Amino acid sequence: MVQKYFEHLYENYCKFLKWTGIIASVAFFIMMLLVSTDIFSRKFFGAPLKGTLEIVESLLTFCIFMGAAFTLLTRGHVRVTIIPDHIPAKAQHVLLVIVYAIGTAFFAVVAYNLFLFAWDSWLFRETKWGTIQYPLYPVKFFSGVGCLLLAIQFLMDFLHEIYHPTLGKEGGAHE
């Protein structure tokens, strides 16, 4: 019963993360359009687009944090396997469980602190100064959301590895 519930939850969370990956990809595309338009405008009209740097900075932060959990889900991060390749499968399993537990705890703490950071930014009405002025708390808030999603993905992988051990299969829980 619990295992079926977890599998259903895990499947829905994976679908949700795919959407965050798509949204982050769209944000990257918007960044590309903004930078290209800014370069074109500066080169041919002598007038860059106002606020391009500030918008691109914010979008880049959004893309990195919102795409991190999806990247973990798809095993898109760089993995160094020098040590795991030379240890027994059961030891690899234990190592993977430990890594997932540490990742869960670490990113949960980071997310919590980023939410506090965003809250302070909102209370003080902190703004970014440049060619345009805009509030910083949304960027900080989405950084916290991204780290929370990453912590949840680490937790899902931890639970998946406990209930369905991969025992050293390449790629972890998503084989």
XYZ file of C-alpha atoms in Angstrom:
175
model
C 0.000 0.000 0.000
C 2.669 2.495 1.032
C 4.908 1.396 -1.816
C 2.161 1.925 -4.424
C 1.433 5.360 -2.974
C 5.133 6.228 -3.149
C 5.370 5.022 -6.750
C 2.327 7.122 -7.710
C 3.764 10.155 -5.907
C 7.160 9.602 -7.518
C 5.645 9.331 -11.000
C 3.669 12.566 -10.558
C 6.682 14.375 -9.139
C 8.739 13.296 -12.161
C 6.056 14.736 -14.456
C 6.115 17.983 -12.474
C 9.902 18.198 -12.748
C 9.694 17.713 -16.504
C 7.526 20.834 -16.611
C 10.060 22.770 -14.529
C 12.709 21.657 -17.022
C 10.565 22.877 -19.911
C 9.957 26.223 -18.192
C 13.696 26.610 -17.517
C 14.385 25.808 -21.190
C 11.898 28.462 -22.296
C 13.617 30.946 -19.974
C 16.969 30.069 -21.613
C 15.395 30.693 -25.020
C 14.086 34.082 -23.846
C 17.583 34.920 -22.586
C 19.015 34.041 -25.994
C 16.455 36.253 -27.738
C 17.112 39.150 -25.364
C 20.884 38.983 -25.746
C 20.664 38.591 -29.534
C 18.232 41.497 -29.816
C 20.428 43.609 -27.536
C 23.503 42.898 -29.675
C 21.592 43.584 -32.897
C 20.109 46.797 -31.507
C 23.471 48.026 -30.244
C 25.294 47.164 -33.474
C 22.804 48.554 -35.988
C 20.954 51.259 -34.067
C 23.578 52.284 -31.513
C 21.072 51.768 -28.701
C 21.077 48.621 -26.575
C 17.867 47.385 -24.982
C 17.402 48.812 -21.509
C 17.476 46.242 -18.745
C 18.805 43.329 -20.782
C 21.640 42.627 -18.342
C 19.361 42.727 -15.310
C 16.685 40.538 -16.912
C 19.252 38.013 -18.146
C 20.864 37.861 -14.682
C 17.500 37.066 -13.116
C 16.520 34.556 -15.785
C 19.877 32.799 -15.487
C 19.403 32.415 -11.742
C 15.881 31.098 -12.368
C 17.123 28.618 -14.999
C 19.916 27.237 -12.860
C 17.861 26.700 -9.726
C 14.629 25.590 -11.394
C 16.456 23.176 -13.688
C 18.632 21.521 -11.039
C 16.064 18.960 -9.829
C 15.124 18.002 -13.389
C 18.814 17.568 -14.179
C 19.173 15.235 -11.181
C 16.069 13.334 -12.277
C 17.503 12.763 -15.760
C 21.024 12.127 -14.431
C 22.346 15.081 -16.394
C 24.904 16.138 -13.782
C 28.537 15.186 -14.245
C 29.328 12.014 -12.298
C 32.828 10.953 -11.337
C 32.802 7.164 -11.035
C 36.451 6.404 -10.289
C 35.714 5.051 -6.798
C 32.278 3.452 -7.421
C 33.626 1.539 -10.427
C 36.066 -0.303 -8.159
C 33.870 -1.242 -5.212
C 31.305 -4.049 -4.869
C 27.674 -3.449 -5.858
C 26.399 -3.536 -2.262
C 28.957 -0.922 -1.230
C 27.873 1.210 -4.209
C 24.288 0.900 -2.992
C 25.238 2.027 0.529
C 27.293 4.901 -0.895
C 24.373 5.987 -3.087
C 21.961 5.934 -0.130
C 24.398 8.044 1.912
C 24.861 10.538 -0.941
C 21.095 10.874 -1.402
C 20.590 11.388 2.348
C 23.301 14.059 2.496
C 21.929 15.746 -0.644
C 18.431 15.805 0.856
C 19.608 17.365 4.116
C 21.984 19.842 2.481
C 19.535 21.219 -0.072
C 16.692 21.319 2.465
C 18.852 23.558 4.674
C 19.892 25.684 1.680
C 16.240 26.017 0.576
C 15.149 27.046 4.065
C 17.841 29.721 4.242
C 17.061 30.970 0.739
C 13.399 31.351 1.720
C 14.501 33.382 4.759
C 16.768 35.425 2.476
C 13.846 36.051 0.079
C 11.576 36.974 2.985
C 14.097 39.548 4.257
C 14.455 40.887 0.723
C 10.676 41.285 0.502
C 10.440 42.963 3.931
C 13.146 45.477 3.021
C 11.770 45.937 -0.516
C 15.253 45.194 -1.851
C 15.690 46.195 -5.480
C 18.311 45.687 -8.157
C 19.765 48.921 -9.417
C 20.931 49.219 -12.988
C 19.430 50.513 -16.189
C 16.114 49.372 -14.725
C 15.083 48.904 -11.122
C 13.176 45.783 -10.070
C 12.576 43.780 -6.864
C 14.998 40.983 -6.012
C 12.763 38.859 -3.797
C 11.143 36.898 -6.678
C 14.561 35.739 -7.887
C 15.562 34.774 -4.362
C 12.227 33.022 -3.806
C 12.608 30.903 -6.955
C 16.154 30.045 -5.873
C 14.640 28.622 -2.690
C 11.947 26.791 -4.659
C 14.613 25.268 -6.911
C 16.662 24.058 -3.938
C 13.519 22.673 -2.291
C 12.671 20.753 -5.472
C 16.245 19.449 -5.558
C 15.991 18.339 -1.906
C 12.720 16.561 -2.706
C 14.322 14.857 -5.705
C 17.215 13.686 -3.526
C 14.636 12.381 -1.022
C 12.717 10.590 -3.777
C 15.944 9.016 -5.025
C 16.841 8.041 -1.451
C 13.470 6.318 -0.956
C 13.617 4.741 -4.402
C 17.073 3.363 -3.646
C 15.834 1.957 -0.325
C 12.753 0.247 -1.830
C 14.231 -0.649 -5.240
C 18.020 -0.968 -4.850
C 19.905 -0.548 -8.108
C 22.916 -2.402 -6.650
C 25.509 -0.640 -8.722
C 23.615 -0.165 -11.987
C 24.878 2.839 -13.910
C 22.664 5.885 -13.591
C 21.089 5.305 -10.207
C 17.375 5.113 -9.531
C 16.077 5.883 -13.005
C 17.169 2.812 -14.918
